[in-house]
Amino acid sequence: IVTGAGTGIGKAVTLALLRDGYRVALAGRRREPLEQTAGQSREPARALVVPTDVSDAGAVQALFARVKEGFGRLDLLFNNAGICAYGLAHELKESEWDNMLDINLKGAWLVARRIIPIMIKQKSGVILNNSSVLGLRGANRLSHYVAAKWGLTGLTKSWAIELAQY
C-alpha cells in the first residue's frame, strides 16, 4: 500500500515498485491522479486504485477490505499521504490545524494500526513513514505541519521499539 500515491513522492515510489514487479494498492483522496499513476505502469493489472481519505477510519477500513480482496497479502506500507499549508500559528483556524494533523499524523496511525496485526500474524512486513526534515526542526509559518511531522517521527521511533520483537 502506498498512501498519497497519485502525486509527488508517492507517485515516484509507486511507479518504482510497479516497475520492479510489485503489486501496489494506490491510496489517495482523488481518483484521477491515482488512475493516471496506475496507467503509467507497464502492467496496470498490478495496480489497484483505491480512493481513500486516510484521516477517515471507515475509508481506511474499506481500503484494507479492497486490498485483501485484490491481493490477499500485505508486505509493505509506505505512509506518504500528507498536505502542507502555510500560516502563522496564531492566525490558523482550528479546522486548518485539525486537518493538517488528521492527514499527516492521524492518517498514518489509522493505516498502520490496520496493517500491524496482519504483519505480526504473517511474521513479516515493512512500514515506511514519510516524514520530513521538519520533523526534526521548526520552520516559519509551518507550525501545524511541523507539529504533525515531529509527531510522525516520534510515532515511527516508538513503533520501532514496540514492534521490534516481531
PDB file of C-alpha atoms in Angstrom:
ATOM      1  CA  ILE A   1       0.000   0.000   0.000  1.00  0.00           C
ATOM      2  CA  VAL A   2       1.237   3.464  -0.906  1.00  0.00           C
ATOM      3  CA  THR A   3      -0.766   6.356   0.527  1.00  0.00           C
ATOM      4  CA  GLY A   4      -0.596   9.631  -1.322  1.00  0.00           C
ATOM      5  CA  ALA A   5       0.217   7.566  -4.406  1.00  0.00           C
ATOM      6  CA  GLY A   6      -1.156   9.940  -7.033  1.00  0.00           C
ATOM      7  CA  THR A   7       1.421  12.715  -6.929  1.00  0.00           C
ATOM      8  CA  GLY A   8       4.948  13.660  -5.887  1.00  0.00           C
ATOM      9  CA  ILE A   9       6.991  11.220  -3.826  1.00  0.00           C
ATOM     10  CA  GLY A  10       4.102   8.752  -3.551  1.00  0.00           C
ATOM     11  CA  LYS A  11       3.763   8.611  -7.318  1.00  0.00           C
ATOM     12  CA  ALA A  12       7.509   8.101  -7.798  1.00  0.00           C
ATOM     13  CA  VAL A  13       7.631   5.300  -5.217  1.00  0.00           C
ATOM     14  CA  THR A  14       4.534   3.658  -6.690  1.00  0.00           C
ATOM     15  CA  LEU A  15       5.979   3.674 -10.199  1.00  0.00           C
ATOM     16  CA  ALA A  16       9.286   2.270  -8.934  1.00  0.00           C
ATOM     17  CA  LEU A  17       7.509  -0.556  -7.084  1.00  0.00           C
ATOM     18  CA  LEU A  18       5.354  -1.361 -10.112  1.00  0.00           C
ATOM     19  CA  ARG A  19       8.438  -1.289 -12.363  1.00  0.00           C
ATOM     20  CA  ASP A  20      10.135  -3.753 -10.002  1.00  0.00           C
ATOM     21  CA  GLY A  21       7.215  -6.193 -10.261  1.00  0.00           C
ATOM     22  CA  TYR A  22       5.300  -5.451  -7.064  1.00  0.00           C
ATOM     23  CA  ARG A  23       1.535  -5.322  -6.851  1.00  0.00           C
ATOM     24  CA  VAL A  24       0.631  -1.935  -5.404  1.00  0.00           C
ATOM     25  CA  ALA A  25      -2.532  -0.552  -3.864  1.00  0.00           C
ATOM     26  CA  LEU A  26      -2.611   3.149  -4.682  1.00  0.00           C
ATOM     27  CA  ALA A  27      -4.406   5.121  -1.990  1.00  0.00           C
ATOM     28  CA  GLY A  28      -5.187   8.816  -2.105  1.00  0.00           C
ATOM     29  CA  ARG A  29      -8.079  11.231  -1.840  1.00  0.00           C
ATOM     30  CA  ARG A  30      -8.526  11.884  -5.556  1.00  0.00           C
ATOM     31  CA  ARG A  31      -9.213   9.078  -8.032  1.00  0.00           C
ATOM     32  CA  GLU A  32      -7.909  10.842 -11.163  1.00  0.00           C
ATOM     33  CA  PRO A  33      -4.235  11.197 -10.117  1.00  0.00           C
ATOM     34  CA  LEU A  34      -4.260   7.613  -8.816  1.00  0.00           C
ATOM     35  CA  GLU A  35      -5.588   6.321 -12.130  1.00  0.00           C
ATOM     36  CA  GLN A  36      -3.039   8.400 -14.055  1.00  0.00           C
ATOM     37  CA  THR A  37      -0.234   6.922 -11.960  1.00  0.00           C
ATOM     38  CA  ALA A  38      -1.558   3.381 -12.385  1.00  0.00           C
ATOM     39  CA  GLY A  39      -1.895   3.980 -16.128  1.00  0.00           C
ATOM     40  CA  GLN A  40       1.824   4.706 -16.384  1.00  0.00           C
ATOM     41  CA  SER A  41       2.659   1.152 -15.327  1.00  0.00           C
ATOM     42  CA  ARG A  42       3.718  -1.378 -17.952  1.00  0.00           C
ATOM     43  CA  GLU A  43       1.482  -3.850 -16.113  1.00  0.00           C
ATOM     44  CA  PRO A  44      -1.611  -1.952 -14.948  1.00  0.00           C
ATOM     45  CA  ALA A  45      -3.101  -5.185 -13.569  1.00  0.00           C
ATOM     46  CA  ARG A  46      -0.537  -4.917 -10.747  1.00  0.00           C
ATOM     47  CA  ALA A  47      -2.019  -1.564  -9.671  1.00  0.00           C
ATOM     48  CA  LEU A  48      -5.131  -1.415  -7.515  1.00  0.00           C
ATOM     49  CA  VAL A  49      -6.616   2.081  -7.316  1.00  0.00           C
ATOM     50  CA  VAL A  50      -8.445   2.704  -4.036  1.00  0.00           C
ATOM     51  CA  PRO A  51      -9.511   6.307  -3.412  1.00  0.00           C
ATOM     52  CA  THR A  52      -9.023   6.759   0.335  1.00  0.00           C
ATOM     53  CA  ASP A  53      -9.078   9.630   2.794  1.00  0.00           C
ATOM     54  CA  VAL A  54      -6.527   8.377   5.332  1.00  0.00           C
ATOM     55  CA  SER A  55      -7.985  10.655   8.011  1.00  0.00           C
ATOM     56  CA  ASP A  56     -11.280   8.706   7.877  1.00  0.00           C
ATOM     57  CA  ALA A  57     -11.231   5.392   9.790  1.00  0.00           C
ATOM     58  CA  GLY A  58     -14.100   3.993   7.706  1.00  0.00           C
ATOM     59  CA  ALA A  59     -12.311   4.790   4.459  1.00  0.00           C
ATOM     60  CA  VAL A  60      -9.152   3.113   5.775  1.00  0.00           C
ATOM     61  CA  GLN A  61     -11.150   0.029   6.722  1.00  0.00           C
ATOM     62  CA  ALA A  62     -12.594  -0.062   3.197  1.00  0.00           C
ATOM     63  CA  LEU A  63      -9.057   0.260   1.773  1.00  0.00           C
ATOM     64  CA  PHE A  64      -7.982  -2.855   3.644  1.00  0.00           C
ATOM     65  CA  ALA A  65     -11.045  -4.794   2.548  1.00  0.00           C
ATOM     66  CA  ARG A  66     -10.269  -3.958  -1.107  1.00  0.00           C
ATOM     67  CA  VAL A  67      -6.580  -4.811  -0.760  1.00  0.00           C
ATOM     68  CA  LYS A  68      -7.316  -8.113   0.970  1.00  0.00           C
ATOM     69  CA  GLU A  69      -9.769  -8.971  -1.814  1.00  0.00           C
ATOM     70  CA  GLY A  70      -7.385  -7.838  -4.566  1.00  0.00           C
ATOM     71  CA  PHE A  71      -4.040  -9.060  -3.260  1.00  0.00           C
ATOM     72  CA  GLY A  72      -4.545 -11.232  -0.185  1.00  0.00           C
ATOM     73  CA  ARG A  73      -1.139 -10.440   1.270  1.00  0.00           C
ATOM     74  CA  LEU A  74       0.316  -7.182   2.560  1.00  0.00           C
ATOM     75  CA  ASP A  75       4.075  -6.785   2.765  1.00  0.00           C
ATOM     76  CA  LEU A  76       4.738  -3.052   2.647  1.00  0.00           C
ATOM     77  CA  LEU A  77       3.089   0.150   3.773  1.00  0.00           C
ATOM     78  CA  PHE A  78       4.527   3.429   2.562  1.00  0.00           C
ATOM     79  CA  ASN A  79       2.720   6.004   4.709  1.00  0.00           C
ATOM     80  CA  ASN A  80       3.182   9.006   2.485  1.00  0.00           C
ATOM     81  CA  ALA A  81      -0.145  10.853   2.397  1.00  0.00           C
ATOM     82  CA  GLY A  82       0.299  14.418   3.522  1.00  0.00           C
ATOM     83  CA  ILE A  83      -0.544  18.024   2.963  1.00  0.00           C
ATOM     84  CA  CYS A  84       1.353  21.255   3.510  1.00  0.00           C
ATOM     85  CA  ALA A  85      -0.069  24.717   4.053  1.00  0.00           C
ATOM     86  CA  TYR A  86       1.414  27.927   5.368  1.00  0.00           C
ATOM     87  CA  GLY A  87       0.061  30.152   8.096  1.00  0.00           C
ATOM     88  CA  LEU A  88       1.088  31.965  11.237  1.00  0.00           C
ATOM     89  CA  ALA A  89       0.344  29.850  14.294  1.00  0.00           C
ATOM     90  CA  HIS A  90      -1.889  32.449  15.915  1.00  0.00           C
ATOM     91  CA  GLU A  91      -3.853  33.027  12.703  1.00  0.00           C
ATOM     92  CA  LEU A  92      -4.617  29.383  11.880  1.00  0.00           C
ATOM     93  CA  LYS A  93      -8.211  28.304  12.106  1.00  0.00           C
ATOM     94  CA  GLU A  94      -8.850  25.312  14.305  1.00  0.00           C
ATOM     95  CA  SER A  95     -10.078  23.446  11.233  1.00  0.00           C
ATOM     96  CA  GLU A  96      -6.737  24.103   9.471  1.00  0.00           C
ATOM     97  CA  TRP A  97      -4.807  22.749  12.466  1.00  0.00           C
ATOM     98  CA  ASP A  98      -7.075  19.707  12.729  1.00  0.00           C
ATOM     99  CA  ASN A  99      -6.917  18.945   9.001  1.00  0.00           C
ATOM    100  CA  MET A 100      -3.098  19.059   8.999  1.00  0.00           C
ATOM    101  CA  LEU A 101      -2.769  16.710  11.957  1.00  0.00           C
ATOM    102  CA  ASP A 102      -5.614  14.454  10.805  1.00  0.00           C
ATOM    103  CA  ILE A 103      -3.991  13.780   7.439  1.00  0.00           C
ATOM    104  CA  ASN A 104      -0.270  13.976   8.247  1.00  0.00           C
ATOM    105  CA  LEU A 105      -0.269  12.204  11.622  1.00  0.00           C
ATOM    106  CA  LYS A 106      -3.565  10.551  12.452  1.00  0.00           C
ATOM    107  CA  GLY A 107      -3.827   9.180   8.902  1.00  0.00           C
ATOM    108  CA  ALA A 108      -0.504   7.365   9.211  1.00  0.00           C
ATOM    109  CA  TRP A 109      -1.642   5.862  12.514  1.00  0.00           C
ATOM    110  CA  LEU A 110      -5.061   4.812  11.132  1.00  0.00           C
ATOM    111  CA  VAL A 111      -3.474   2.952   8.226  1.00  0.00           C
ATOM    112  CA  ALA A 112      -0.673   1.402  10.296  1.00  0.00           C
ATOM    113  CA  ARG A 113      -2.982   0.170  13.043  1.00  0.00           C
ATOM    114  CA  ARG A 114      -4.800  -1.898  10.404  1.00  0.00           C
ATOM    115  CA  ILE A 115      -1.669  -3.394   8.863  1.00  0.00           C
ATOM    116  CA  ILE A 116       0.364  -4.075  12.010  1.00  0.00           C
ATOM    117  CA  PRO A 117      -1.753  -7.064  13.185  1.00  0.00           C
ATOM    118  CA  ILE A 118      -1.597  -8.511   9.658  1.00  0.00           C
ATOM    119  CA  MET A 119       2.194  -8.210   9.550  1.00  0.00           C
ATOM    120  CA  ILE A 120       2.557  -9.680  13.035  1.00  0.00           C
ATOM    121  CA  LYS A 121       0.417 -12.662  12.013  1.00  0.00           C
ATOM    122  CA  GLN A 122       2.386 -13.281   8.792  1.00  0.00           C
ATOM    123  CA  LYS A 123       5.678 -12.660  10.659  1.00  0.00           C
ATOM    124  CA  SER A 124       6.918 -10.166   8.096  1.00  0.00           C
ATOM    125  CA  GLY A 125       6.343  -6.726   6.688  1.00  0.00           C
ATOM    126  CA  VAL A 126       7.724  -3.228   6.412  1.00  0.00           C
ATOM    127  CA  ILE A 127       6.206   0.118   7.369  1.00  0.00           C
ATOM    128  CA  LEU A 128       7.874   3.229   5.988  1.00  0.00           C
ATOM    129  CA  ASN A 129       6.607   6.566   7.297  1.00  0.00           C
ATOM    130  CA  ASN A 130       7.496   9.524   5.113  1.00  0.00           C
ATOM    131  CA  SER A 131       8.123  12.428   7.462  1.00  0.00           C
ATOM    132  CA  SER A 132      10.273  15.472   6.723  1.00  0.00           C
ATOM    133  CA  VAL A 133      13.408  17.221   7.864  1.00  0.00           C
ATOM    134  CA  LEU A 134      10.840  19.472   9.555  1.00  0.00           C
ATOM    135  CA  GLY A 135      10.092  16.501  11.770  1.00  0.00           C
ATOM    136  CA  LEU A 136      13.418  17.391  13.408  1.00  0.00           C
ATOM    137  CA  ARG A 137      13.387  21.217  13.491  1.00  0.00           C
ATOM    138  CA  GLY A 138      10.980  24.127  13.414  1.00  0.00           C
ATOM    139  CA  ALA A 139      10.033  26.350  10.497  1.00  0.00           C
ATOM    140  CA  ASN A 140       8.424  29.726   9.923  1.00  0.00           C
ATOM    141  CA  ARG A 141       4.687  29.723   9.075  1.00  0.00           C
ATOM    142  CA  LEU A 142       4.520  25.926   9.272  1.00  0.00           C
ATOM    143  CA  SER A 143       3.863  25.219  12.959  1.00  0.00           C
ATOM    144  CA  HIS A 144       0.956  22.852  12.282  1.00  0.00           C
ATOM    145  CA  TYR A 145       2.914  20.981   9.595  1.00  0.00           C
ATOM    146  CA  VAL A 146       5.990  20.782  11.837  1.00  0.00           C
ATOM    147  CA  ALA A 147       3.893  19.521  14.772  1.00  0.00           C
ATOM    148  CA  ALA A 148       2.459  16.742  12.605  1.00  0.00           C
ATOM    149  CA  LYS A 149       5.874  15.717  11.246  1.00  0.00           C
ATOM    150  CA  TRP A 150       7.509  15.753  14.708  1.00  0.00           C
ATOM    151  CA  GLY A 151       4.626  13.558  15.824  1.00  0.00           C
ATOM    152  CA  LEU A 152       5.163  11.188  12.906  1.00  0.00           C
ATOM    153  CA  THR A 153       8.883  10.972  13.654  1.00  0.00           C
ATOM    154  CA  GLY A 154       8.122  10.141  17.287  1.00  0.00           C
ATOM    155  CA  LEU A 155       5.464   7.632  16.287  1.00  0.00           C
ATOM    156  CA  THR A 156       7.927   5.916  13.948  1.00  0.00           C
ATOM    157  CA  LYS A 157      10.569   5.651  16.663  1.00  0.00           C
ATOM    158  CA  SER A 158       8.001   4.299  19.129  1.00  0.00           C
ATOM    159  CA  TRP A 159       6.769   1.684  16.662  1.00  0.00           C
ATOM    160  CA  ALA A 160      10.370   0.601  16.047  1.00  0.00           C
ATOM    161  CA  ILE A 161      10.645  -0.162  19.749  1.00  0.00           C
ATOM    162  CA  GLU A 162       7.166  -1.679  20.173  1.00  0.00           C
ATOM    163  CA  LEU A 163       7.327  -3.866  17.077  1.00  0.00           C
ATOM    164  CA  ALA A 164      10.997  -4.910  17.114  1.00  0.00           C
ATOM    165  CA  GLN A 165      10.120  -8.250  18.677  1.00  0.00           C
ATOM    166  CA  TYR A 166       8.071  -9.107  15.571  1.00  0.00           C
TER     167      TYR A 166
END
